[in-house]
Short mmCIF file of C-alpha atoms in Angstrom, two decimals:
data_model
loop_
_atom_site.label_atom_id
_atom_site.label_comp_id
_atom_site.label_asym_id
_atom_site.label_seq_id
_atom_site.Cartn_x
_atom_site.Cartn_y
_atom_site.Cartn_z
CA UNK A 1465 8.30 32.07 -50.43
CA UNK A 1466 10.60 31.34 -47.36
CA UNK A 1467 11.71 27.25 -47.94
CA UNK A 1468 12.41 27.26 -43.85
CA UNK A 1469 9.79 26.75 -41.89
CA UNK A 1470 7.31 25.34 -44.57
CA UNK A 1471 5.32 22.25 -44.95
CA UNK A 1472 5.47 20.86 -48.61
CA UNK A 1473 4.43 17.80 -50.12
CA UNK A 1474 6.65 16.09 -52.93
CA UNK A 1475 5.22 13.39 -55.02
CA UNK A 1476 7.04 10.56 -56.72
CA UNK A 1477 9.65 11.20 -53.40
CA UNK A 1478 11.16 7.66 -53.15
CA UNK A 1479 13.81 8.19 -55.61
CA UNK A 1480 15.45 10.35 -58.21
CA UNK A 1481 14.63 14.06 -58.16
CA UNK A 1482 11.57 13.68 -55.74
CA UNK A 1483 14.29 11.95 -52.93
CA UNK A 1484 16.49 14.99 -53.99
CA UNK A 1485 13.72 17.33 -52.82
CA UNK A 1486 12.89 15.76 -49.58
CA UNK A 1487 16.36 15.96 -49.10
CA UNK A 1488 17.32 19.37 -49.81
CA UNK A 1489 13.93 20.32 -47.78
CA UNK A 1490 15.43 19.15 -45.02
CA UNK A 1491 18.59 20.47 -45.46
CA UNK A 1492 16.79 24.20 -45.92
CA UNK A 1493 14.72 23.92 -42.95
CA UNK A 1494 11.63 22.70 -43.98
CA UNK A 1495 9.08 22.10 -40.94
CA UNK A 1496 7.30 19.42 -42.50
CA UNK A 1497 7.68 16.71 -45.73
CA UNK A 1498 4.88 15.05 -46.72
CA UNK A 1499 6.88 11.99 -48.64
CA UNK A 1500 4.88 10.38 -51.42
CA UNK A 1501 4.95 6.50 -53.20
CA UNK A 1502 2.85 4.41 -54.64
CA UNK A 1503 4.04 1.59 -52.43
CA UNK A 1504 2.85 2.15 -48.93
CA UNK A 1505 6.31 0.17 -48.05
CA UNK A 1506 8.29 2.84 -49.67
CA UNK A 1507 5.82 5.80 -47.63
CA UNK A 1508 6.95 4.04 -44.37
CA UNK A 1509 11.01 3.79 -45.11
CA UNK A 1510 11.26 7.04 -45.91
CA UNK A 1511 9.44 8.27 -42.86
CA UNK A 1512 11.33 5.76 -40.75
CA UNK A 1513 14.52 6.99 -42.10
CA UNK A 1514 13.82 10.59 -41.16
CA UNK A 1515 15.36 10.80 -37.55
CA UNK A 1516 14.14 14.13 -36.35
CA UNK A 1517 9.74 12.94 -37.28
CA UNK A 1518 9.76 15.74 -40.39
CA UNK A 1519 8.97 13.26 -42.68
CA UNK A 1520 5.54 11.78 -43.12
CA UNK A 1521 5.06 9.21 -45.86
CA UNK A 1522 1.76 8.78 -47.65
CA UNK A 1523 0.72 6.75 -50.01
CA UNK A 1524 -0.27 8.63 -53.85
CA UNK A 1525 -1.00 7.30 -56.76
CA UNK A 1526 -1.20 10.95 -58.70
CA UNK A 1527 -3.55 8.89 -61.26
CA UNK A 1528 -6.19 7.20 -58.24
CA UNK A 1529 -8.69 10.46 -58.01
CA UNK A 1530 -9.80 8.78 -54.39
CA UNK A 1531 -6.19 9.10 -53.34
CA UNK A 1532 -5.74 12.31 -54.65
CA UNK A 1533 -8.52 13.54 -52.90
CA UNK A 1534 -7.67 11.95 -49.49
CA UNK A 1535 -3.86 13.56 -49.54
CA UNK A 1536 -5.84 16.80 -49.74
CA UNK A 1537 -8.01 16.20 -46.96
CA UNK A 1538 -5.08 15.05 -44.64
CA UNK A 1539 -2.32 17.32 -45.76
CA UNK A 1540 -4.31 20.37 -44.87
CA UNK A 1541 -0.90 22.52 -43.75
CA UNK A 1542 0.68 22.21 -47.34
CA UNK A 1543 2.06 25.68 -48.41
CA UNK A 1544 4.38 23.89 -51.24
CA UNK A 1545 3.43 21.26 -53.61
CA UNK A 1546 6.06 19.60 -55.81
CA UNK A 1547 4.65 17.37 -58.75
CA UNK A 1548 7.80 15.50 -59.43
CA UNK A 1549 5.89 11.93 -60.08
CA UNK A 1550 6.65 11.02 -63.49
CA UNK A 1551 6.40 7.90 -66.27
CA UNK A 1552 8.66 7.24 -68.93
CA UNK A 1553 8.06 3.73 -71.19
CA UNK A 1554 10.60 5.08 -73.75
CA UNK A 1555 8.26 4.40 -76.97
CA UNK A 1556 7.82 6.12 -80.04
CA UNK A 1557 4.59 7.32 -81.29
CA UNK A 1558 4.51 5.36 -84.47
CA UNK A 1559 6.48 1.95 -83.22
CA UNK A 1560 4.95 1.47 -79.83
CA UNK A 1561 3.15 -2.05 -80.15
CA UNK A 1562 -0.04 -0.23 -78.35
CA UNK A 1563 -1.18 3.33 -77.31
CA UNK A 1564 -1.28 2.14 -73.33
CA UNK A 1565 1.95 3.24 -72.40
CA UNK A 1566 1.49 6.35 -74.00
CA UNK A 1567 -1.77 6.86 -72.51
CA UNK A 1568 0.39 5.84 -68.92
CA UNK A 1569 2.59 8.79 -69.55
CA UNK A 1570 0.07 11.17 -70.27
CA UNK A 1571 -1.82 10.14 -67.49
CA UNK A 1572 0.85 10.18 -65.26
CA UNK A 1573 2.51 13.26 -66.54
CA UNK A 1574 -0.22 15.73 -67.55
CA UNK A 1575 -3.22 14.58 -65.59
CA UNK A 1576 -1.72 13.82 -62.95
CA UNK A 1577 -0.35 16.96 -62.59
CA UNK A 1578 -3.28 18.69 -62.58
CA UNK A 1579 -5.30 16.62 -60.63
CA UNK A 1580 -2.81 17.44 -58.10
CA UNK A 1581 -3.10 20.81 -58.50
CA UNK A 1582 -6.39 21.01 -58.34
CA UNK A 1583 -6.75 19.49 -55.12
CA UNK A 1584 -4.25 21.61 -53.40
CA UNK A 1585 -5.22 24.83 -54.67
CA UNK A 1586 -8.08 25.27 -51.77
CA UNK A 1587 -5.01 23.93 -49.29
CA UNK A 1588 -2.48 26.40 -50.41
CA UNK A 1589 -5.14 29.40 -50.46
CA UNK A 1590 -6.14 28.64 -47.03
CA UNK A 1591 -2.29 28.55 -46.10
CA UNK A 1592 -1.89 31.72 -47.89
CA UNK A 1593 -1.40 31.31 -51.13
CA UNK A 1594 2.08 29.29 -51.20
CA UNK A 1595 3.46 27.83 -54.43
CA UNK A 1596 3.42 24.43 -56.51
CA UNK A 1597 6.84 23.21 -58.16
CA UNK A 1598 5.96 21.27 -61.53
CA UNK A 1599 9.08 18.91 -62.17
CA UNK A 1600 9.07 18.88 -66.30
CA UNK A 1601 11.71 18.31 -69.04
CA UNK A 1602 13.63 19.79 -71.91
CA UNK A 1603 11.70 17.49 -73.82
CA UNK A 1604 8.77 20.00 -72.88
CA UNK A 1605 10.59 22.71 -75.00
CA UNK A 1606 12.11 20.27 -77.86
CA UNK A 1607 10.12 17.60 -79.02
CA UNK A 1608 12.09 14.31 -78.61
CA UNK A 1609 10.97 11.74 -81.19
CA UNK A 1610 12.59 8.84 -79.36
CA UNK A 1611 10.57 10.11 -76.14
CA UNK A 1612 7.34 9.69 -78.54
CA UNK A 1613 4.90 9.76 -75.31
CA UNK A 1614 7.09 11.54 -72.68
CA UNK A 1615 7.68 14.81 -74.75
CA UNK A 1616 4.17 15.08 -75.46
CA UNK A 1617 3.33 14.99 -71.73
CA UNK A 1618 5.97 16.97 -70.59
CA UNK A 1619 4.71 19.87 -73.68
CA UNK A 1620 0.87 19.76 -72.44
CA UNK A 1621 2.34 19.87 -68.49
CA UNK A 1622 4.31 23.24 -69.42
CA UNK A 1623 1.29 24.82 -71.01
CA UNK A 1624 -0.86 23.73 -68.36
CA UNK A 1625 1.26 24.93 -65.96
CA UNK A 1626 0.60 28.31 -67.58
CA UNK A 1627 -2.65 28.10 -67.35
CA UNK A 1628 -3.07 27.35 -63.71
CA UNK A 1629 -0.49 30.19 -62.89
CA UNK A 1630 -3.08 32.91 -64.37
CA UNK A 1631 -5.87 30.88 -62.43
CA UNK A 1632 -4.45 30.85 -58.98
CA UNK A 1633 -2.44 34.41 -59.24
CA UNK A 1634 -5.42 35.93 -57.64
CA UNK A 1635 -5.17 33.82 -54.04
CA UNK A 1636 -1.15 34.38 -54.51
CA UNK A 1637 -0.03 31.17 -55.53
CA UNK A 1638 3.19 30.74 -57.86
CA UNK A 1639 3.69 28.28 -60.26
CA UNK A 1640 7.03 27.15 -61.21
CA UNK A 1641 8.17 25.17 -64.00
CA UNK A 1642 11.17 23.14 -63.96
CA UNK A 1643 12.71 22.15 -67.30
CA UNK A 1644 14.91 19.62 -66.51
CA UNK A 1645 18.10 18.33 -68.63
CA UNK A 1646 19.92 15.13 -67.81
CA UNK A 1647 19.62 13.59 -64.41
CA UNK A 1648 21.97 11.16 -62.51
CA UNK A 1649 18.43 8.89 -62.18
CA UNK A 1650 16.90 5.71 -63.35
CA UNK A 1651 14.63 7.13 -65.52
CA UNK A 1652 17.89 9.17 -67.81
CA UNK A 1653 20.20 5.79 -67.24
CA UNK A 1654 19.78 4.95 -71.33
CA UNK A 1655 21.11 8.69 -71.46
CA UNK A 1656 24.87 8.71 -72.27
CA UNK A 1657 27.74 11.51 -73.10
CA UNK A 1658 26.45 14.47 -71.49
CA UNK A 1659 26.75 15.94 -68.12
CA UNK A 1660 24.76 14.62 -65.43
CA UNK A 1661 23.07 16.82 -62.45
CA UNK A 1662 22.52 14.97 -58.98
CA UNK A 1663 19.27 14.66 -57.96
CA UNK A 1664 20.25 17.26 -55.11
CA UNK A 1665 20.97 19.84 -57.60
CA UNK A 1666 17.80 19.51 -59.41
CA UNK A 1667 15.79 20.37 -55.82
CA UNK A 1668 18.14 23.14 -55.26
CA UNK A 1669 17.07 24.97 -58.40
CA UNK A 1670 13.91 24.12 -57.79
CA UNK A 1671 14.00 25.67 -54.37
CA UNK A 1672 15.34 28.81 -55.70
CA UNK A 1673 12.75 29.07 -58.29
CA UNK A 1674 10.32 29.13 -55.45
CA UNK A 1675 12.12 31.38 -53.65
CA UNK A 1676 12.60 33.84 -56.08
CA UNK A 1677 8.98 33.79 -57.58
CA UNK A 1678 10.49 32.45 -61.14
CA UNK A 1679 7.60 31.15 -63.74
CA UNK A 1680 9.84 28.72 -65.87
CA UNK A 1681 13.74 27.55 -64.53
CA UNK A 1682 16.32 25.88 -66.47
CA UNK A 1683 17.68 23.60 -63.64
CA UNK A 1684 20.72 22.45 -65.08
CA UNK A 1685 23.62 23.02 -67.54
CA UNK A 1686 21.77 20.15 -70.15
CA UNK A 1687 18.56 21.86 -69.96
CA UNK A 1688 20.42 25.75 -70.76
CA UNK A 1689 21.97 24.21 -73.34
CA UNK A 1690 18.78 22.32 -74.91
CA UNK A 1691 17.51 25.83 -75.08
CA UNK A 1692 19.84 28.20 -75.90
CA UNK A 1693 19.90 25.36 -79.15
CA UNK A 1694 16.46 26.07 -79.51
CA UNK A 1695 16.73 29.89 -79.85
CA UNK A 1696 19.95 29.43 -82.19
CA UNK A 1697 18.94 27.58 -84.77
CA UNK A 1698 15.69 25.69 -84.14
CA UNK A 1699 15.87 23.98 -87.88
CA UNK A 1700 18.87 22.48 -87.51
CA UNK A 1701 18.02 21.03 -83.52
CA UNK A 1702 15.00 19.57 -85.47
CA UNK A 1703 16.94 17.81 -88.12
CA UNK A 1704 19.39 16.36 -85.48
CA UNK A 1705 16.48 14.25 -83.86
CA UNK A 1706 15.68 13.18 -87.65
CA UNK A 1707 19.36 12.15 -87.99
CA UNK A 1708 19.69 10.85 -84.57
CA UNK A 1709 16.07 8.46 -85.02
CA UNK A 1710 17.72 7.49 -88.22
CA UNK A 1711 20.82 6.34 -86.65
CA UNK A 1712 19.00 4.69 -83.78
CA UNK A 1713 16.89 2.59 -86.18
CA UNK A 1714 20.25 1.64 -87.78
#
C-alpha cells in the first residue's frame, strides 16, 4: 500500500506513538489524517495545528460503541486504520486492589481494537481493501508480570489480530502487527536503562510494515532484542521476570 496519497485514521493521536504517526503521515504524503482523542479539545489542537487542512480531529473513545460507529459513518475515505489507543494502570494481576483497571486495559486494548476493526472493515473494502496498523507490545510476545493487565491485552490483541487478517484477506486488506519495545512516551517513563525509540521511529516502521505487506514487525532495537531472548532461551527470560518481581517487591 502506497503511504502518499492515502487517507488514514490514527487513534489515540494526541501524543506518544499515535502523534508520531500523524506526523510521519504527513511527512510521507498522506492526503488526509483523521486525528483521534478522547477530549474533543485535544481533536481541535491538533487540527488547528495542521497548517496545510490535512488534519481532521475527531473525537473517539475506542471503548463508546456509539462513537465508534459514528467515526465509521463520517470517515468513509479511510484506506488505513492505525489502532494505536492504548491503557496502561501498571498493576499486577494478584496485587491490584480491584479487577477495574484491568478490565480498563482489556477494554481499551483488546476490545477496542476490534471494535475498531470491525467498523472499518466495510470502509476499507469499499476503498479497496487498504490495511489496518495494530500498535501492540513486546509484552504481547513475553508475558510481563509487573504489566499484570497490559501483557494480557497486548497477547489477546496479537492473536486477534491474526484472526481478522484471515477474515479480511479475501476483500485485500492487510493486517499489521506492531510489537513495540521501549518508547520515548509517557506511558514507558517508569522504564529505565534501555534504549529508547522516538515516537517518529515507531510510525516509520509502522509505515514500512504497511508498505511492504508485513504480518508482524519488530519496530525497534528493544522489541528485536525481547525476541531474539525469547527464541534463545525462553526458560531463562521467564525466570528473569520471577527474579526481577522479586526484586521489585524488595
Amino acid at each position: 500500500m502506497r503511504i502518499e496519497g492515502c487517507v488514514a485514521l490514527v487513534t489515540g493521536a494526541n501524543r506518544g506513538i499515535g502523534q508520531g504517526f500523524v506526523e510521519e503521515l504527513l511527512a510521507q504524503g498522506a492526503a488526509r489524517v483523521y486525528a483521534a482523542a478522547r477530549s474533543a479539545a485535544d481533536a481541535a489542537a491538533m487540527e488547528a495545528a495542521a497548517p496545510d487542512g490535512r488534519v481532521t480531529g475527531i473525537v473517539l473513545d475506542v471503548t463508546d460503541k456509539v462513537q465508534v460507529a459514528h467515526a465509521a459513518a463520517r470517515c468513509t475515505d479511510v484506506g488505513l486504520l492505525i489502532n494505536n489507543a492504548g491503557a496502561f494502570n501498571r498493576q499486577t494481576l494478584m496485587q491490584a486492589p480491584d479487577m477495574a483497571a484491568l478490565r480498563q486495559e482489556m477494554e481499551v486494548n483488546y476490545f477496542g481494537l476490534v471494535a475498531m476493526c470491525r467498523a472499518f472493515a466495510p470502509v476499507l473494502a469499499a476503498n479497496g481493501g487498504g490495511a489496518i496498523v495494530n500498535v501492540l507490545s513486546a509484552g504481547g510476545i513475553v508475558a510481563v508480570p509487573e504489566m499484570g493487565g497490559y501483557s494480557p491485552s497486548k497477547f489477546a490483541a496479537r492473536a486477534a489480530g491474526d484472526c481478522i487478517r484471515a477474515e479480511l484477506a479475501g476483500q485485500g486488506t492487510h493486517v499489521a502487527s506492531l510489537i513495540v519495545g521501549s518508547v520515548d512516551t509517557r506511558m514507558a517513563e517508569h522504564v529505565k536503562g534501555v534504549e529508547k525509540s522516538t515516537p517518529r521511529d515507531i510510525a516509520r516502521s509502522g509505515l514500512l510494515a504497511v508498505r511492504h505487506r508485513i504480518d508482524e514487525h519488530d519496530t525497534d532495537r528493544h522489541a528485536v532484542e525481547v525476541r531474539a531472548f525469547l527464541a534463545r532461551d525462553p526458560h531463562r527470560l521467564r525466570q528473569s521476570m520471577i527474579q526481577r518481581m522479586a526484586k521489585t517487591k524488595g
